[in-house]
């Protein structure tokens, strides 16, 4: 896919809160085209939400011309999406956590391009840490990198004093085959200890490529973070 070509996207969970945020954000960009939304709560065969056709079942719209499926549903639904993407030669799935109301569309497009240009198994984003309070806050997940911008460690409390840490942004891009493998793996002890599912990938030698971005997000990690949004 050329960097100048629009990214053709399906949005699964389009009628949910995060679906609305993404639809609003993408309306202001020229490099993403949402071809269809999918949401099981749609009652008619075809409906429209914020200018995008929404259908109840992804089977009706998934085909090889789609570049990426963006999904914010639960793990059981995601596995169904994985299998259908593989069957239709759609190689990329982006999982976006439901705690990022200020997601920027270029964060999604940059992540897609990272996966295309580097043939990554998993890709995710990180940004610079602005102050000591972010560095020491256990509700903010930090990541440090190797020389090729692959994740060395994800941590809540930093342990390596000689490493530069970045603030992890909770959006992941997966190859469909890798996501299927990942979800079939057992939780590892470090994942359970630190409550960070990305450690399951690292513990099983699945590399995670990090793109450093200037997107300074504020996720909703604890109840106090809600004060920054009108929700």
mmCIF file with all atom_site columns, C-alpha atoms in Angstrom:
data_model
loop_
_atom_site.group_PDB
_atom_site.id
_atom_site.type_symbol
_atom_site.label_atom_id
_atom_site.label_alt_id
_atom_site.label_comp_id
_atom_site.label_asym_id
_atom_site.label_entity_id
_atom_site.label_seq_id
_atom_site.pdbx_PDB_ins_code
_atom_site.Cartn_x
_atom_site.Cartn_y
_atom_site.Cartn_z
_atom_site.occupancy
_atom_site.B_iso_or_equiv
_atom_site.pdbx_formal_charge
_atom_site.auth_seq_id
_atom_site.auth_comp_id
_atom_site.auth_asym_id
_atom_site.auth_atom_id
_atom_site.pdbx_PDB_model_num
ATOM 1   C CA . UNK A 1 1   ? 0.000   0.000   0.000  1.00 0.00 ? 1   UNK A CA 1
ATOM 2   C CA . UNK A 1 2   ? 1.413   3.372   -1.034 1.00 0.00 ? 2   UNK A CA 1
ATOM 3   C CA . UNK A 1 3   ? 1.792   5.990   1.711  1.00 0.00 ? 3   UNK A CA 1
ATOM 4   C CA . UNK A 1 4   ? -0.253  8.339   -0.498 1.00 0.00 ? 4   UNK A CA 1
ATOM 5   C CA . UNK A 1 5   ? -3.148  5.934   -0.901 1.00 0.00 ? 5   UNK A CA 1
ATOM 6   C CA . UNK A 1 6   ? -6.103  6.248   1.440  1.00 0.00 ? 6   UNK A CA 1
ATOM 7   C CA . UNK A 1 7   ? -6.286  3.562   4.109  1.00 0.00 ? 7   UNK A CA 1
ATOM 8   C CA . UNK A 1 8   ? -9.533  1.640   3.640  1.00 0.00 ? 8   UNK A CA 1
ATOM 9   C CA . UNK A 1 9   ? -10.990 0.780   7.017  1.00 0.00 ? 9   UNK A CA 1
ATOM 10  C CA . UNK A 1 10  ? -13.858 -1.097  8.620  1.00 0.00 ? 10  UNK A CA 1
ATOM 11  C CA . UNK A 1 11  ? -14.856 0.064   12.100 1.00 0.00 ? 11  UNK A CA 1
ATOM 12  C CA . UNK A 1 12  ? -16.176 -2.755  14.287 1.00 0.00 ? 12  UNK A CA 1
ATOM 13  C CA . UNK A 1 13  ? -18.237 -1.436  17.190 1.00 0.00 ? 13  UNK A CA 1
ATOM 14  C CA . UNK A 1 14  ? -19.116 1.723   15.286 1.00 0.00 ? 14  UNK A CA 1
ATOM 15  C CA . UNK A 1 15  ? -22.086 2.722   17.426 1.00 0.00 ? 15  UNK A CA 1
ATOM 16  C CA . UNK A 1 16  ? -20.206 2.573   20.725 1.00 0.00 ? 16  UNK A CA 1
ATOM 17  C CA . UNK A 1 17  ? -18.563 5.522   22.447 1.00 0.00 ? 17  UNK A CA 1
ATOM 18  C CA . UNK A 1 18  ? -15.117 4.898   20.963 1.00 0.00 ? 18  UNK A CA 1
ATOM 19  C CA . UNK A 1 19  ? -16.665 4.318   17.537 1.00 0.00 ? 19  UNK A CA 1
ATOM 20  C CA . UNK A 1 20  ? -18.147 7.797   17.707 1.00 0.00 ? 20  UNK A CA 1
ATOM 21  C CA . UNK A 1 21  ? -14.815 9.307   18.713 1.00 0.00 ? 21  UNK A CA 1
ATOM 22  C CA . UNK A 1 22  ? -13.019 7.627   15.817 1.00 0.00 ? 22  UNK A CA 1
ATOM 23  C CA . UNK A 1 23  ? -15.687 8.630   13.300 1.00 0.00 ? 23  UNK A CA 1
ATOM 24  C CA . UNK A 1 24  ? -15.446 12.242  14.432 1.00 0.00 ? 24  UNK A CA 1
ATOM 25  C CA . UNK A 1 25  ? -11.653 12.181  14.260 1.00 0.00 ? 25  UNK A CA 1
ATOM 26  C CA . UNK A 1 26  ? -11.439 10.548  10.839 1.00 0.00 ? 26  UNK A CA 1
ATOM 27  C CA . UNK A 1 27  ? -13.824 13.115  9.343  1.00 0.00 ? 27  UNK A CA 1
ATOM 28  C CA . UNK A 1 28  ? -10.961 15.626  9.643  1.00 0.00 ? 28  UNK A CA 1
ATOM 29  C CA . UNK A 1 29  ? -8.329  13.574  7.819  1.00 0.00 ? 29  UNK A CA 1
ATOM 30  C CA . UNK A 1 30  ? -7.570  12.806  4.181  1.00 0.00 ? 30  UNK A CA 1
ATOM 31  C CA . UNK A 1 31  ? -5.608  9.564   4.548  1.00 0.00 ? 31  UNK A CA 1
ATOM 32  C CA . UNK A 1 32  ? -8.285  7.289   6.058  1.00 0.00 ? 32  UNK A CA 1
ATOM 33  C CA . UNK A 1 33  ? -11.560 6.224   4.491  1.00 0.00 ? 33  UNK A CA 1
ATOM 34  C CA . UNK A 1 34  ? -14.037 4.323   6.638  1.00 0.00 ? 34  UNK A CA 1
ATOM 35  C CA . UNK A 1 35  ? -15.883 2.189   4.119  1.00 0.00 ? 35  UNK A CA 1
ATOM 36  C CA . UNK A 1 36  ? -18.274 0.617   6.598  1.00 0.00 ? 36  UNK A CA 1
ATOM 37  C CA . UNK A 1 37  ? -19.149 0.509   10.265 1.00 0.00 ? 37  UNK A CA 1
ATOM 38  C CA . UNK A 1 38  ? -20.240 -2.704  11.917 1.00 0.00 ? 38  UNK A CA 1
ATOM 39  C CA . UNK A 1 39  ? -22.423 -2.944  15.008 1.00 0.00 ? 39  UNK A CA 1
ATOM 40  C CA . UNK A 1 40  ? -24.795 -5.753  16.059 1.00 0.00 ? 40  UNK A CA 1
ATOM 41  C CA . UNK A 1 41  ? -27.258 -3.252  17.526 1.00 0.00 ? 41  UNK A CA 1
ATOM 42  C CA . UNK A 1 42  ? -28.208 -2.035  14.034 1.00 0.00 ? 42  UNK A CA 1
ATOM 43  C CA . UNK A 1 43  ? -31.742 -3.222  13.375 1.00 0.00 ? 43  UNK A CA 1
ATOM 44  C CA . UNK A 1 44  ? -32.080 -2.423  9.669  1.00 0.00 ? 44  UNK A CA 1
ATOM 45  C CA . UNK A 1 45  ? -30.053 -4.154  6.973  1.00 0.00 ? 45  UNK A CA 1
ATOM 46  C CA . UNK A 1 46  ? -28.174 -0.895  6.362  1.00 0.00 ? 46  UNK A CA 1
ATOM 47  C CA . UNK A 1 47  ? -28.124 2.170   8.560  1.00 0.00 ? 47  UNK A CA 1
ATOM 48  C CA . UNK A 1 48  ? -26.092 5.347   8.619  1.00 0.00 ? 48  UNK A CA 1
ATOM 49  C CA . UNK A 1 49  ? -24.212 6.942   11.506 1.00 0.00 ? 49  UNK A CA 1
ATOM 50  C CA . UNK A 1 50  ? -22.178 10.127  11.113 1.00 0.00 ? 50  UNK A CA 1
ATOM 51  C CA . UNK A 1 51  ? -22.190 9.655   7.356  1.00 0.00 ? 51  UNK A CA 1
ATOM 52  C CA . UNK A 1 52  ? -20.947 6.037   7.403  1.00 0.00 ? 52  UNK A CA 1
ATOM 53  C CA . UNK A 1 53  ? -23.010 3.008   6.438  1.00 0.00 ? 53  UNK A CA 1
ATOM 54  C CA . UNK A 1 54  ? -23.360 0.655   9.414  1.00 0.00 ? 54  UNK A CA 1
ATOM 55  C CA . UNK A 1 55  ? -24.285 -3.006  9.040  1.00 0.00 ? 55  UNK A CA 1
ATOM 56  C CA . UNK A 1 56  ? -24.976 -5.606  11.740 1.00 0.00 ? 56  UNK A CA 1
ATOM 57  C CA . UNK A 1 57  ? -22.543 -8.236  10.485 1.00 0.00 ? 57  UNK A CA 1
ATOM 58  C CA . UNK A 1 58  ? -18.996 -7.850  9.194  1.00 0.00 ? 58  UNK A CA 1
ATOM 59  C CA . UNK A 1 59  ? -19.552 -10.773 6.794  1.00 0.00 ? 59  UNK A CA 1
ATOM 60  C CA . UNK A 1 60  ? -21.533 -8.428  4.559  1.00 0.00 ? 60  UNK A CA 1
ATOM 61  C CA . UNK A 1 61  ? -18.676 -5.986  3.970  1.00 0.00 ? 61  UNK A CA 1
ATOM 62  C CA . UNK A 1 62  ? -15.341 -7.734  4.592  1.00 0.00 ? 62  UNK A CA 1
ATOM 63  C CA . UNK A 1 63  ? -13.241 -8.338  1.469  1.00 0.00 ? 63  UNK A CA 1
ATOM 64  C CA . UNK A 1 64  ? -9.666  -8.270  0.223  1.00 0.00 ? 64  UNK A CA 1
ATOM 65  C CA . UNK A 1 65  ? -9.856  -4.564  -0.647 1.00 0.00 ? 65  UNK A CA 1
ATOM 66  C CA . UNK A 1 66  ? -9.982  -3.642  3.049  1.00 0.00 ? 66  UNK A CA 1
ATOM 67  C CA . UNK A 1 67  ? -6.622  -2.564  4.495  1.00 0.00 ? 67  UNK A CA 1
ATOM 68  C CA . UNK A 1 68  ? -7.443  -2.761  8.195  1.00 0.00 ? 68  UNK A CA 1
ATOM 69  C CA . UNK A 1 69  ? -10.236 -3.573  10.628 1.00 0.00 ? 69  UNK A CA 1
ATOM 70  C CA . UNK A 1 70  ? -10.376 -1.398  13.755 1.00 0.00 ? 70  UNK A CA 1
ATOM 71  C CA . UNK A 1 71  ? -11.971 -3.211  16.661 1.00 0.00 ? 71  UNK A CA 1
ATOM 72  C CA . UNK A 1 72  ? -12.820 -2.187  20.230 1.00 0.00 ? 72  UNK A CA 1
ATOM 73  C CA . UNK A 1 73  ? -14.995 -5.109  21.216 1.00 0.00 ? 73  UNK A CA 1
ATOM 74  C CA . UNK A 1 74  ? -14.381 -7.954  23.668 1.00 0.00 ? 74  UNK A CA 1
ATOM 75  C CA . UNK A 1 75  ? -11.881 -10.762 23.127 1.00 0.00 ? 75  UNK A CA 1
ATOM 76  C CA . UNK A 1 76  ? -14.510 -13.330 22.068 1.00 0.00 ? 76  UNK A CA 1
ATOM 77  C CA . UNK A 1 77  ? -15.789 -11.057 19.292 1.00 0.00 ? 77  UNK A CA 1
ATOM 78  C CA . UNK A 1 78  ? -12.239 -10.133 18.322 1.00 0.00 ? 78  UNK A CA 1
ATOM 79  C CA . UNK A 1 79  ? -11.337 -13.795 17.730 1.00 0.00 ? 79  UNK A CA 1
ATOM 80  C CA . UNK A 1 80  ? -14.313 -14.143 15.391 1.00 0.00 ? 80  UNK A CA 1
ATOM 81  C CA . UNK A 1 81  ? -13.080 -11.047 13.540 1.00 0.00 ? 81  UNK A CA 1
ATOM 82  C CA . UNK A 1 82  ? -9.556  -12.517 13.334 1.00 0.00 ? 82  UNK A CA 1
ATOM 83  C CA . UNK A 1 83  ? -10.794 -15.680 11.657 1.00 0.00 ? 83  UNK A CA 1
ATOM 84  C CA . UNK A 1 84  ? -12.938 -13.760 9.194  1.00 0.00 ? 84  UNK A CA 1
ATOM 85  C CA . UNK A 1 85  ? -10.071 -11.403 8.352  1.00 0.00 ? 85  UNK A CA 1
ATOM 86  C CA . UNK A 1 86  ? -7.792  -14.334 7.632  1.00 0.00 ? 86  UNK A CA 1
ATOM 87  C CA . UNK A 1 87  ? -10.442 -15.933 5.424  1.00 0.00 ? 87  UNK A CA 1
ATOM 88  C CA . UNK A 1 88  ? -10.769 -12.687 3.428  1.00 0.00 ? 88  UNK A CA 1
ATOM 89  C CA . UNK A 1 89  ? -7.028  -11.892 3.175  1.00 0.00 ? 89  UNK A CA 1
ATOM 90  C CA . UNK A 1 90  ? -7.271  -8.844  5.445  1.00 0.00 ? 90  UNK A CA 1
ATOM 91  C CA . UNK A 1 91  ? -3.950  -8.882  7.237  1.00 0.00 ? 91  UNK A CA 1
ATOM 92  C CA . UNK A 1 92  ? -4.178  -6.019  9.749  1.00 0.00 ? 92  UNK A CA 1
ATOM 93  C CA . UNK A 1 93  ? -6.359  -5.627  12.824 1.00 0.00 ? 93  UNK A CA 1
ATOM 94  C CA . UNK A 1 94  ? -6.098  -2.622  15.116 1.00 0.00 ? 94  UNK A CA 1
ATOM 95  C CA . UNK A 1 95  ? -7.329  -2.972  18.670 1.00 0.00 ? 95  UNK A CA 1
ATOM 96  C CA . UNK A 1 96  ? -8.026  0.350   20.303 1.00 0.00 ? 96  UNK A CA 1
ATOM 97  C CA . UNK A 1 97  ? -8.742  0.479   24.020 1.00 0.00 ? 97  UNK A CA 1
ATOM 98  C CA . UNK A 1 98  ? -11.922 2.185   25.120 1.00 0.00 ? 98  UNK A CA 1
ATOM 99  C CA . UNK A 1 99  ? -10.144 4.657   27.384 1.00 0.00 ? 99  UNK A CA 1
ATOM 100 C CA . UNK A 1 100 ? -8.762  7.083   24.746 1.00 0.00 ? 100 UNK A CA 1
ATOM 101 C CA . UNK A 1 101 ? -11.410 9.680   23.857 1.00 0.00 ? 101 UNK A CA 1
ATOM 102 C CA . UNK A 1 102 ? -8.881  12.056  22.278 1.00 0.00 ? 102 UNK A CA 1
ATOM 103 C CA . UNK A 1 103 ? -7.443  9.568   19.773 1.00 0.00 ? 103 UNK A CA 1
ATOM 104 C CA . UNK A 1 104 ? -6.088  11.316  16.685 1.00 0.00 ? 104 UNK A CA 1
ATOM 105 C CA . UNK A 1 105 ? -6.646  9.844   13.210 1.00 0.00 ? 105 UNK A CA 1
ATOM 106 C CA . UNK A 1 106 ? -2.970  10.216  12.294 1.00 0.00 ? 106 UNK A CA 1
ATOM 107 C CA . UNK A 1 107 ? -2.143  7.923   15.212 1.00 0.00 ? 107 UNK A CA 1
ATOM 108 C CA . UNK A 1 108 ? -4.115  5.192   13.463 1.00 0.00 ? 108 UNK A CA 1
ATOM 109 C CA . UNK A 1 109 ? -2.718  5.911   9.982  1.00 0.00 ? 109 UNK A CA 1
ATOM 110 C CA . UNK A 1 110 ? 0.875   6.078   11.259 1.00 0.00 ? 110 UNK A CA 1
ATOM 111 C CA . UNK A 1 111 ? 0.435   2.733   12.954 1.00 0.00 ? 111 UNK A CA 1
ATOM 112 C CA . UNK A 1 112 ? -0.879  1.149   9.757  1.00 0.00 ? 112 UNK A CA 1
ATOM 113 C CA . UNK A 1 113 ? 2.100   2.537   7.824  1.00 0.00 ? 113 UNK A CA 1
ATOM 114 C CA . UNK A 1 114 ? 4.492   1.265   10.502 1.00 0.00 ? 114 UNK A CA 1
ATOM 115 C CA . UNK A 1 115 ? 3.132   -2.241  10.008 1.00 0.00 ? 115 UNK A CA 1
ATOM 116 C CA . UNK A 1 116 ? 3.222   -2.001  6.216  1.00 0.00 ? 116 UNK A CA 1
ATOM 117 C CA . UNK A 1 117 ? 6.741   -0.602  6.009  1.00 0.00 ? 117 UNK A CA 1
ATOM 118 C CA . UNK A 1 118 ? 8.394   -2.847  8.602  1.00 0.00 ? 118 UNK A CA 1
ATOM 119 C CA . UNK A 1 119 ? 6.549   -6.146  8.217  1.00 0.00 ? 119 UNK A CA 1
ATOM 120 C CA . UNK A 1 120 ? 5.921   -6.146  11.987 1.00 0.00 ? 120 UNK A CA 1
ATOM 121 C CA . UNK A 1 121 ? 3.996   -8.781  13.924 1.00 0.00 ? 121 UNK A CA 1
ATOM 122 C CA . UNK A 1 122 ? 2.685   -6.286  16.488 1.00 0.00 ? 122 UNK A CA 1
ATOM 123 C CA . UNK A 1 123 ? 3.007   -2.512  16.428 1.00 0.00 ? 123 UNK A CA 1
ATOM 124 C CA . UNK A 1 124 ? 2.052   0.103   18.993 1.00 0.00 ? 124 UNK A CA 1
ATOM 125 C CA . UNK A 1 125 ? 2.666   3.749   19.819 1.00 0.00 ? 125 UNK A CA 1
ATOM 126 C CA . UNK A 1 126 ? 4.463   5.672   22.533 1.00 0.00 ? 126 UNK A CA 1
ATOM 127 C CA . UNK A 1 127 ? 5.136   9.315   23.281 1.00 0.00 ? 127 UNK A CA 1
ATOM 128 C CA . UNK A 1 128 ? 7.652   11.264  25.307 1.00 0.00 ? 128 UNK A CA 1
ATOM 129 C CA . UNK A 1 129 ? 7.286   11.541  29.076 1.00 0.00 ? 129 UNK A CA 1
ATOM 130 C CA . UNK A 1 130 ? 6.936   15.169  30.090 1.00 0.00 ? 130 UNK A CA 1
ATOM 131 C CA . UNK A 1 131 ? 7.515   15.167  33.827 1.00 0.00 ? 131 UNK A CA 1
ATOM 132 C CA . UNK A 1 132 ? 8.549   13.118  36.822 1.00 0.00 ? 132 UNK A CA 1
ATOM 133 C CA . UNK A 1 133 ? 4.984   12.536  37.948 1.00 0.00 ? 133 UNK A CA 1
ATOM 134 C CA . UNK A 1 134 ? 4.237   10.645  34.718 1.00 0.00 ? 134 UNK A CA 1
ATOM 135 C CA . UNK A 1 135 ? 7.393   8.587   35.166 1.00 0.00 ? 135 UNK A CA 1
ATOM 136 C CA . UNK A 1 136 ? 6.492   7.566   38.710 1.00 0.00 ? 136 UNK A CA 1
ATOM 137 C CA . UNK A 1 137 ? 2.730   7.100   38.230 1.00 0.00 ? 137 UNK A CA 1
ATOM 138 C CA . UNK A 1 138 ? 1.986   3.336   38.216 1.00 0.00 ? 138 UNK A CA 1
ATOM 139 C CA . UNK A 1 139 ? -1.260  3.956   36.300 1.00 0.00 ? 139 UNK A CA 1
ATOM 140 C CA . UNK A 1 140 ? 0.818   5.150   33.332 1.00 0.00 ? 140 UNK A CA 1
ATOM 141 C CA . UNK A 1 141 ? 2.475   2.285   31.469 1.00 0.00 ? 141 UNK A CA 1
ATOM 142 C CA . UNK A 1 142 ? 6.033   2.974   30.378 1.00 0.00 ? 142 UNK A CA 1
ATOM 143 C CA . UNK A 1 143 ? 8.113   1.266   27.706 1.00 0.00 ? 143 UNK A CA 1
ATOM 144 C CA . UNK A 1 144 ? 11.828  1.246   26.937 1.00 0.00 ? 144 UNK A CA 1
ATOM 145 C CA . UNK A 1 145 ? 13.264  0.294   23.552 1.00 0.00 ? 145 UNK A CA 1
ATOM 146 C CA . UNK A 1 146 ? 16.207  -1.368  21.894 1.00 0.00 ? 146 UNK A CA 1
ATOM 147 C CA . UNK A 1 147 ? 18.237  0.303   19.141 1.00 0.00 ? 147 UNK A CA 1
ATOM 148 C CA . UNK A 1 148 ? 15.692  -0.749  16.502 1.00 0.00 ? 148 UNK A CA 1
ATOM 149 C CA . UNK A 1 149 ? 12.688  0.618   18.404 1.00 0.00 ? 149 UNK A CA 1
ATOM 150 C CA . UNK A 1 150 ? 11.426  -2.757  19.550 1.00 0.00 ? 150 UNK A CA 1
ATOM 151 C CA . UNK A 1 151 ? 10.055  -2.963  23.082 1.00 0.00 ? 151 UNK A CA 1
ATOM 152 C CA . UNK A 1 152 ? 12.456  -4.254  25.720 1.00 0.00 ? 152 UNK A CA 1
ATOM 153 C CA . UNK A 1 153 ? 10.156  -3.883  28.729 1.00 0.00 ? 153 UNK A CA 1
ATOM 154 C CA . UNK A 1 154 ? 6.734   -2.546  29.587 1.00 0.00 ? 154 UNK A CA 1
ATOM 155 C CA . UNK A 1 155 ? 6.543   -1.410  33.188 1.00 0.00 ? 155 UNK A CA 1
ATOM 156 C CA . UNK A 1 156 ? 4.400   0.475   35.646 1.00 0.00 ? 156 UNK A CA 1
ATOM 157 C CA . UNK A 1 157 ? 7.370   1.244   37.904 1.00 0.00 ? 157 UNK A CA 1
ATOM 158 C CA . UNK A 1 158 ? 10.661  1.748   36.111 1.00 0.00 ? 158 UNK A CA 1
ATOM 159 C CA . UNK A 1 159 ? 13.488  -0.655  36.930 1.00 0.00 ? 159 UNK A CA 1
ATOM 160 C CA . UNK A 1 160 ? 16.255  0.275   34.470 1.00 0.00 ? 160 UNK A CA 1
ATOM 161 C CA . UNK A 1 161 ? 17.954  3.508   35.453 1.00 0.00 ? 161 UNK A CA 1
ATOM 162 C CA . UNK A 1 162 ? 20.133  3.650   32.321 1.00 0.00 ? 162 UNK A CA 1
ATOM 163 C CA . UNK A 1 163 ? 17.195  3.473   29.871 1.00 0.00 ? 163 UNK A CA 1
ATOM 164 C CA . UNK A 1 164 ? 14.990  6.168   28.391 1.00 0.00 ? 164 UNK A CA 1
ATOM 165 C CA . UNK A 1 165 ? 11.328  5.435   28.970 1.00 0.00 ? 165 UNK A CA 1
ATOM 166 C CA . UNK A 1 166 ? 8.347   6.508   26.891 1.00 0.00 ? 166 UNK A CA 1
ATOM 167 C CA . UNK A 1 167 ? 4.654   6.664   27.711 1.00 0.00 ? 167 UNK A CA 1
ATOM 168 C CA . UNK A 1 168 ? 2.837   3.764   26.099 1.00 0.00 ? 168 UNK A CA 1
ATOM 169 C CA . UNK A 1 169 ? -0.313  4.524   24.093 1.00 0.00 ? 169 UNK A CA 1
ATOM 170 C CA . UNK A 1 170 ? -2.895  1.747   24.265 1.00 0.00 ? 170 UNK A CA 1
ATOM 171 C CA . UNK A 1 171 ? -3.466  1.088   20.580 1.00 0.00 ? 171 UNK A CA 1
ATOM 172 C CA . UNK A 1 172 ? -2.143  -2.074  18.927 1.00 0.00 ? 172 UNK A CA 1
ATOM 173 C CA . UNK A 1 173 ? -1.875  -3.262  15.353 1.00 0.00 ? 173 UNK A CA 1
ATOM 174 C CA . UNK A 1 174 ? -1.623  -7.002  14.787 1.00 0.00 ? 174 UNK A CA 1
ATOM 175 C CA . UNK A 1 175 ? -1.074  -9.288  11.874 1.00 0.00 ? 175 UNK A CA 1
ATOM 176 C CA . UNK A 1 176 ? -4.209  -11.409 11.906 1.00 0.00 ? 176 UNK A CA 1
ATOM 177 C CA . UNK A 1 177 ? -2.170  -14.620 12.195 1.00 0.00 ? 177 UNK A CA 1
ATOM 178 C CA . UNK A 1 178 ? -0.201  -13.222 15.151 1.00 0.00 ? 178 UNK A CA 1
ATOM 179 C CA . UNK A 1 179 ? -3.333  -12.017 16.943 1.00 0.00 ? 179 UNK A CA 1
ATOM 180 C CA . UNK A 1 180 ? -4.805  -15.502 16.622 1.00 0.00 ? 180 UNK A CA 1
ATOM 181 C CA . UNK A 1 181 ? -1.601  -16.969 18.076 1.00 0.00 ? 181 UNK A CA 1
ATOM 182 C CA . UNK A 1 182 ? -1.457  -14.355 20.850 1.00 0.00 ? 182 UNK A CA 1
ATOM 183 C CA . UNK A 1 183 ? -5.025  -14.874 22.050 1.00 0.00 ? 183 UNK A CA 1
ATOM 184 C CA . UNK A 1 184 ? -4.493  -18.637 22.201 1.00 0.00 ? 184 UNK A CA 1
ATOM 185 C CA . UNK A 1 185 ? -1.473  -18.289 24.492 1.00 0.00 ? 185 UNK A CA 1
ATOM 186 C CA . UNK A 1 186 ? -1.855  -18.766 28.231 1.00 0.00 ? 186 UNK A CA 1
ATOM 187 C CA . UNK A 1 187 ? -1.351  -15.764 30.462 1.00 0.00 ? 187 UNK A CA 1
ATOM 188 C CA . UNK A 1 188 ? 2.226   -15.596 31.712 1.00 0.00 ? 188 UNK A CA 1
ATOM 189 C CA . UNK A 1 189 ? 3.253   -14.997 35.306 1.00 0.00 ? 189 UNK A CA 1
ATOM 190 C CA . UNK A 1 190 ? 4.626   -11.531 34.535 1.00 0.00 ? 190 UNK A CA 1
ATOM 191 C CA . UNK A 1 191 ? 1.418   -10.568 32.731 1.00 0.00 ? 191 UNK A CA 1
ATOM 192 C CA . UNK A 1 192 ? -0.646  -11.598 35.751 1.00 0.00 ? 192 UNK A CA 1
ATOM 193 C CA . UNK A 1 193 ? 1.738   -9.944  38.204 1.00 0.00 ? 193 UNK A CA 1
ATOM 194 C CA . UNK A 1 194 ? 1.867   -6.546  36.467 1.00 0.00 ? 194 UNK A CA 1
ATOM 195 C CA . UNK A 1 195 ? -1.562  -6.688  34.758 1.00 0.00 ? 195 UNK A CA 1
ATOM 196 C CA . UNK A 1 196 ? -0.051  -5.894  31.356 1.00 0.00 ? 196 UNK A CA 1
ATOM 197 C CA . UNK A 1 197 ? -1.174  -8.224  28.567 1.00 0.00 ? 197 UNK A CA 1
ATOM 198 C CA . UNK A 1 198 ? 1.574   -7.065  26.201 1.00 0.00 ? 198 UNK A CA 1
ATOM 199 C CA . UNK A 1 199 ? 4.048   -8.910  28.436 1.00 0.00 ? 199 UNK A CA 1
ATOM 200 C CA . UNK A 1 200 ? 2.478   -12.147 27.208 1.00 0.00 ? 200 UNK A CA 1
ATOM 201 C CA . UNK A 1 201 ? 3.803   -11.325 23.744 1.00 0.00 ? 201 UNK A CA 1
ATOM 202 C CA . UNK A 1 202 ? 7.326   -10.500 24.955 1.00 0.00 ? 202 UNK A CA 1
ATOM 203 C CA . UNK A 1 203 ? 7.408   -13.582 27.200 1.00 0.00 ? 203 UNK A CA 1
ATOM 204 C CA . UNK A 1 204 ? 6.625   -15.688 24.128 1.00 0.00 ? 204 UNK A CA 1
ATOM 205 C CA . UNK A 1 205 ? 9.247   -14.010 21.901 1.00 0.00 ? 205 UNK A CA 1
ATOM 206 C CA . UNK A 1 206 ? 6.718   -12.036 19.854 1.00 0.00 ? 206 UNK A CA 1
ATOM 207 C CA . UNK A 1 207 ? 8.387   -8.722  19.057 1.00 0.00 ? 207 UNK A CA 1
ATOM 208 C CA . UNK A 1 208 ? 6.506   -5.433  19.455 1.00 0.00 ? 208 UNK A CA 1
ATOM 209 C CA . UNK A 1 209 ? 7.614   -2.545  17.249 1.00 0.00 ? 209 UNK A CA 1
ATOM 210 C CA . UNK A 1 210 ? 7.190   0.922   18.788 1.00 0.00 ? 210 UNK A CA 1
ATOM 211 C CA . UNK A 1 211 ? 6.524   4.112   16.857 1.00 0.00 ? 211 UNK A CA 1
ATOM 212 C CA . UNK A 1 212 ? 7.354   7.264   18.798 1.00 0.00 ? 212 UNK A CA 1
ATOM 213 C CA . UNK A 1 213 ? 4.740   9.915   18.110 1.00 0.00 ? 213 UNK A CA 1
ATOM 214 C CA . UNK A 1 214 ? 4.063   13.451  19.273 1.00 0.00 ? 214 UNK A CA 1
ATOM 215 C CA . UNK A 1 215 ? 0.452   12.485  20.059 1.00 0.00 ? 215 UNK A CA 1
ATOM 216 C CA . UNK A 1 216 ? 0.150   13.453  23.729 1.00 0.00 ? 216 UNK A CA 1
ATOM 217 C CA . UNK A 1 217 ? -2.855  11.440  24.757 1.00 0.00 ? 217 UNK A CA 1
ATOM 218 C CA . UNK A 1 218 ? -4.568  11.393  28.118 1.00 0.00 ? 218 UNK A CA 1
ATOM 219 C CA . UNK A 1 219 ? -6.132  8.020   28.725 1.00 0.00 ? 219 UNK A CA 1
ATOM 220 C CA . UNK A 1 220 ? -8.774  7.307   31.341 1.00 0.00 ? 220 UNK A CA 1
ATOM 221 C CA . UNK A 1 221 ? -6.803  5.114   33.728 1.00 0.00 ? 221 UNK A CA 1
ATOM 222 C CA . UNK A 1 222 ? -8.554  5.996   36.989 1.00 0.00 ? 222 UNK A CA 1
ATOM 223 C CA . UNK A 1 223 ? -11.785 7.740   37.939 1.00 0.00 ? 223 UNK A CA 1
ATOM 224 C CA . UNK A 1 224 ? -9.992  11.052  38.537 1.00 0.00 ? 224 UNK A CA 1
ATOM 225 C CA . UNK A 1 225 ? -9.044  11.199  34.835 1.00 0.00 ? 225 UNK A CA 1
ATOM 226 C CA . UNK A 1 226 ? -12.708 11.655  33.901 1.00 0.00 ? 226 UNK A CA 1
ATOM 227 C CA . UNK A 1 227 ? -12.512 15.293  34.982 1.00 0.00 ? 227 UNK A CA 1
ATOM 228 C CA . UNK A 1 228 ? -10.531 16.060  31.799 1.00 0.00 ? 228 UNK A CA 1
ATOM 229 C CA . UNK A 1 229 ? -13.429 15.034  29.541 1.00 0.00 ? 229 UNK A CA 1
ATOM 230 C CA . UNK A 1 230 ? -17.068 15.789  29.016 1.00 0.00 ? 230 UNK A CA 1
ATOM 231 C CA . UNK A 1 231 ? -18.439 12.264  28.876 1.00 0.00 ? 231 UNK A CA 1
#
